[in-house]
């Protein structure tokens, strides 16, 4: 997956696949002149022993991270069918709405802002994940 200056590579875990990804990144550098900052890069193994992930990360000079993690504002690896997984999204909506109480907005202005937030933040996540009815 690519998004602007962000990339996620997914494949079966093997030393040869990791070597191939490193080789592809090196080829990218040679062609474009843009080097990947491995100190900002992270490696994760799904159903892979932690020591294997740590060894591979040390070998290529990057960090490791574990599930769940946030990618482009969405939780990846969480069981999104559980209510507590949605708390972060609900809290973000509440935080955004609570800021408006301090502002001197008309009822129409508040309604427009409310529709804007409720029409984008949760809907995006609801389009990706099946959500529990209690979240509504």
PDB file of C-alpha atoms in Angstrom:
ATOM      1  CA  UNK A   1       0.000   0.000   0.000  1.00  0.00           C
ATOM      2  CA  UNK A   2       1.272   3.453  -0.836  1.00  0.00           C
ATOM      3  CA  UNK A   3       0.013   6.795   0.408  1.00  0.00           C
ATOM      4  CA  UNK A   4       2.006   9.972  -0.294  1.00  0.00           C
ATOM      5  CA  UNK A   5       5.334   9.341   1.419  1.00  0.00           C
ATOM      6  CA  UNK A   6       4.159   6.255   3.295  1.00  0.00           C
ATOM      7  CA  UNK A   7       4.343   2.608   2.251  1.00  0.00           C
ATOM      8  CA  UNK A   8       3.284  -0.712   3.729  1.00  0.00           C
ATOM      9  CA  UNK A   9       4.715  -3.952   2.353  1.00  0.00           C
ATOM     10  CA  UNK A  10       2.905  -7.199   3.094  1.00  0.00           C
ATOM     11  CA  UNK A  11       4.184 -10.653   2.329  1.00  0.00           C
ATOM     12  CA  UNK A  12       4.802 -14.063   3.792  1.00  0.00           C
ATOM     13  CA  UNK A  13       7.520 -13.935   6.465  1.00  0.00           C
ATOM     14  CA  UNK A  14      10.866 -15.236   5.232  1.00  0.00           C
ATOM     15  CA  UNK A  15      14.452 -14.040   5.232  1.00  0.00           C
ATOM     16  CA  UNK A  16      14.468 -13.961   1.438  1.00  0.00           C
ATOM     17  CA  UNK A  17      11.353 -11.733   1.329  1.00  0.00           C
ATOM     18  CA  UNK A  18      12.929  -9.299   3.791  1.00  0.00           C
ATOM     19  CA  UNK A  19      16.119  -9.248   1.704  1.00  0.00           C
ATOM     20  CA  UNK A  20      14.005  -8.595  -1.411  1.00  0.00           C
ATOM     21  CA  UNK A  21      12.219  -5.637   0.211  1.00  0.00           C
ATOM     22  CA  UNK A  22      15.570  -4.169   1.284  1.00  0.00           C
ATOM     23  CA  UNK A  23      16.851  -4.666  -2.283  1.00  0.00           C
ATOM     24  CA  UNK A  24      13.757  -2.937  -3.742  1.00  0.00           C
ATOM     25  CA  UNK A  25      14.266   0.014  -1.384  1.00  0.00           C
ATOM     26  CA  UNK A  26      17.930   0.211  -2.405  1.00  0.00           C
ATOM     27  CA  UNK A  27      16.927   0.185  -6.105  1.00  0.00           C
ATOM     28  CA  UNK A  28      14.406   2.938  -5.367  1.00  0.00           C
ATOM     29  CA  UNK A  29      17.224   5.010  -3.861  1.00  0.00           C
ATOM     30  CA  UNK A  30      19.498   4.459  -6.863  1.00  0.00           C
ATOM     31  CA  UNK A  31      16.795   5.457  -9.337  1.00  0.00           C
ATOM     32  CA  UNK A  32      15.226   8.375  -7.454  1.00  0.00           C
ATOM     33  CA  UNK A  33      18.050   9.604  -5.252  1.00  0.00           C
ATOM     34  CA  UNK A  34      15.699   9.482  -2.251  1.00  0.00           C
ATOM     35  CA  UNK A  35      16.956   7.248   0.544  1.00  0.00           C
ATOM     36  CA  UNK A  36      14.554   5.579   2.956  1.00  0.00           C
ATOM     37  CA  UNK A  37      15.252   6.541   6.564  1.00  0.00           C
ATOM     38  CA  UNK A  38      15.380   3.101   8.169  1.00  0.00           C
ATOM     39  CA  UNK A  39      15.512   4.639  11.654  1.00  0.00           C
ATOM     40  CA  UNK A  40      11.957   5.897  11.049  1.00  0.00           C
ATOM     41  CA  UNK A  41      10.857   2.628   9.451  1.00  0.00           C
ATOM     42  CA  UNK A  42       9.223  -0.192  11.380  1.00  0.00           C
ATOM     43  CA  UNK A  43       8.897  -3.929  10.916  1.00  0.00           C
ATOM     44  CA  UNK A  44       6.068  -6.105  12.150  1.00  0.00           C
ATOM     45  CA  UNK A  45       5.461  -9.825  11.941  1.00  0.00           C
ATOM     46  CA  UNK A  46       1.980 -11.263  12.180  1.00  0.00           C
ATOM     47  CA  UNK A  47       2.004 -14.665  13.876  1.00  0.00           C
ATOM     48  CA  UNK A  48       5.819 -14.518  13.820  1.00  0.00           C
ATOM     49  CA  UNK A  49       7.954 -15.044  16.905  1.00  0.00           C
ATOM     50  CA  UNK A  50       9.100 -11.762  18.428  1.00  0.00           C
ATOM     51  CA  UNK A  51      12.775 -12.781  18.418  1.00  0.00           C
ATOM     52  CA  UNK A  52      12.655 -13.366  14.636  1.00  0.00           C
ATOM     53  CA  UNK A  53      11.130  -9.922  14.084  1.00  0.00           C
ATOM     54  CA  UNK A  54      13.690  -8.305  16.410  1.00  0.00           C
ATOM     55  CA  UNK A  55      16.559 -10.065  14.609  1.00  0.00           C
ATOM     56  CA  UNK A  56      15.332  -8.978  11.157  1.00  0.00           C
ATOM     57  CA  UNK A  57      14.776  -5.390  12.349  1.00  0.00           C
ATOM     58  CA  UNK A  58      18.289  -5.278  13.793  1.00  0.00           C
ATOM     59  CA  UNK A  59      19.692  -6.695  10.546  1.00  0.00           C
ATOM     60  CA  UNK A  60      18.123  -3.990   8.364  1.00  0.00           C
ATOM     61  CA  UNK A  61      18.434  -1.194  10.935  1.00  0.00           C
ATOM     62  CA  UNK A  62      14.808  -0.391  11.658  1.00  0.00           C
ATOM     63  CA  UNK A  63      12.453  -0.452  14.629  1.00  0.00           C
ATOM     64  CA  UNK A  64       9.740  -2.976  15.461  1.00  0.00           C
ATOM     65  CA  UNK A  65       6.133  -2.450  16.412  1.00  0.00           C
ATOM     66  CA  UNK A  66       3.239  -4.595  17.488  1.00  0.00           C
ATOM     67  CA  UNK A  67      -0.458  -4.822  16.848  1.00  0.00           C
ATOM     68  CA  UNK A  68      -2.670  -2.838  17.123  1.00  0.00           C
ATOM     69  CA  UNK A  69      -1.117   0.215  15.516  1.00  0.00           C
ATOM     70  CA  UNK A  70      -2.430   3.316  13.839  1.00  0.00           C
ATOM     71  CA  UNK A  71      -2.001   3.804  10.092  1.00  0.00           C
ATOM     72  CA  UNK A  72      -3.420   6.887   8.375  1.00  0.00           C
ATOM     73  CA  UNK A  73      -5.682   7.471  11.372  1.00  0.00           C
ATOM     74  CA  UNK A  74      -7.144   3.964  11.467  1.00  0.00           C
ATOM     75  CA  UNK A  75      -6.382   1.186  13.899  1.00  0.00           C
ATOM     76  CA  UNK A  76      -4.863  -1.841  12.247  1.00  0.00           C
ATOM     77  CA  UNK A  77      -4.842  -5.174  14.019  1.00  0.00           C
ATOM     78  CA  UNK A  78      -7.484  -4.354  16.626  1.00  0.00           C
ATOM     79  CA  UNK A  79     -10.690  -6.323  16.923  1.00  0.00           C
ATOM     80  CA  UNK A  80     -12.908  -3.537  15.639  1.00  0.00           C
ATOM     81  CA  UNK A  81     -16.042  -5.581  16.306  1.00  0.00           C
ATOM     82  CA  UNK A  82     -15.486  -4.874  20.026  1.00  0.00           C
ATOM     83  CA  UNK A  83     -16.870  -1.700  21.551  1.00  0.00           C
ATOM     84  CA  UNK A  84     -13.657  -0.671  23.335  1.00  0.00           C
ATOM     85  CA  UNK A  85     -11.805  -0.616  20.007  1.00  0.00           C
ATOM     86  CA  UNK A  86     -14.038   2.289  18.932  1.00  0.00           C
ATOM     87  CA  UNK A  87     -13.385   4.387  22.065  1.00  0.00           C
ATOM     88  CA  UNK A  88     -10.538   6.287  20.399  1.00  0.00           C
ATOM     89  CA  UNK A  89     -12.736   7.294  17.452  1.00  0.00           C
ATOM     90  CA  UNK A  90     -15.653   8.271  19.707  1.00  0.00           C
ATOM     91  CA  UNK A  91     -13.264  10.288  21.910  1.00  0.00           C
ATOM     92  CA  UNK A  92     -11.927  12.147  18.858  1.00  0.00           C
ATOM     93  CA  UNK A  93     -15.456  13.093  17.769  1.00  0.00           C
ATOM     94  CA  UNK A  94     -16.342  14.236  21.312  1.00  0.00           C
ATOM     95  CA  UNK A  95     -13.109  16.250  21.587  1.00  0.00           C
ATOM     96  CA  UNK A  96     -13.799  17.995  18.289  1.00  0.00           C
ATOM     97  CA  UNK A  97     -17.398  18.777  19.234  1.00  0.00           C
ATOM     98  CA  UNK A  98     -16.512  19.994  22.752  1.00  0.00           C
ATOM     99  CA  UNK A  99     -14.207  22.670  21.310  1.00  0.00           C
ATOM    100  CA  UNK A 100     -17.172  24.257  19.571  1.00  0.00           C
ATOM    101  CA  UNK A 101     -18.935  25.023  22.863  1.00  0.00           C
ATOM    102  CA  UNK A 102     -16.352  27.718  23.522  1.00  0.00           C
ATOM    103  CA  UNK A 103     -16.763  29.319  20.140  1.00  0.00           C
ATOM    104  CA  UNK A 104     -19.435  31.866  19.427  1.00  0.00           C
ATOM    105  CA  UNK A 105     -21.204  30.009  16.668  1.00  0.00           C
ATOM    106  CA  UNK A 106     -24.814  30.257  15.701  1.00  0.00           C
ATOM    107  CA  UNK A 107     -26.977  27.156  15.896  1.00  0.00           C
ATOM    108  CA  UNK A 108     -26.735  26.851  12.107  1.00  0.00           C
ATOM    109  CA  UNK A 109     -22.950  27.079  12.243  1.00  0.00           C
ATOM    110  CA  UNK A 110     -22.764  24.409  14.943  1.00  0.00           C
ATOM    111  CA  UNK A 111     -25.095  22.172  12.965  1.00  0.00           C
ATOM    112  CA  UNK A 112     -22.929  22.550   9.861  1.00  0.00           C
ATOM    113  CA  UNK A 113     -19.782  21.668  11.822  1.00  0.00           C
ATOM    114  CA  UNK A 114     -21.539  18.734  13.485  1.00  0.00           C
ATOM    115  CA  UNK A 115     -22.639  17.345  10.122  1.00  0.00           C
ATOM    116  CA  UNK A 116     -19.118  17.792   8.812  1.00  0.00           C
ATOM    117  CA  UNK A 117     -17.484  15.839  11.642  1.00  0.00           C
ATOM    118  CA  UNK A 118     -20.160  13.165  11.899  1.00  0.00           C
ATOM    119  CA  UNK A 119     -20.186  12.861   8.131  1.00  0.00           C
ATOM    120  CA  UNK A 120     -16.496  12.129   7.792  1.00  0.00           C
ATOM    121  CA  UNK A 121     -14.573  10.805  10.802  1.00  0.00           C
ATOM    122  CA  UNK A 122     -16.750   7.875  11.898  1.00  0.00           C
ATOM    123  CA  UNK A 123     -18.156   7.148   8.441  1.00  0.00           C
ATOM    124  CA  UNK A 124     -14.657   6.516   7.099  1.00  0.00           C
ATOM    125  CA  UNK A 125     -14.004   3.939   9.827  1.00  0.00           C
ATOM    126  CA  UNK A 126     -17.467   2.438   9.441  1.00  0.00           C
ATOM    127  CA  UNK A 127     -16.799   1.911   5.740  1.00  0.00           C
ATOM    128  CA  UNK A 128     -13.693  -0.130   6.556  1.00  0.00           C
ATOM    129  CA  UNK A 129     -14.733  -2.045   9.680  1.00  0.00           C
ATOM    130  CA  UNK A 130     -17.895  -3.703  10.869  1.00  0.00           C
ATOM    131  CA  UNK A 131     -18.871  -1.786  13.977  1.00  0.00           C
ATOM    132  CA  UNK A 132     -20.967  -2.836  16.975  1.00  0.00           C
ATOM    133  CA  UNK A 133     -24.471  -1.354  17.143  1.00  0.00           C
ATOM    134  CA  UNK A 134     -23.809  -0.061  20.684  1.00  0.00           C
ATOM    135  CA  UNK A 135     -21.309   2.422  19.235  1.00  0.00           C
ATOM    136  CA  UNK A 136     -24.192   4.255  17.558  1.00  0.00           C
TER     137      UNK A 136
END
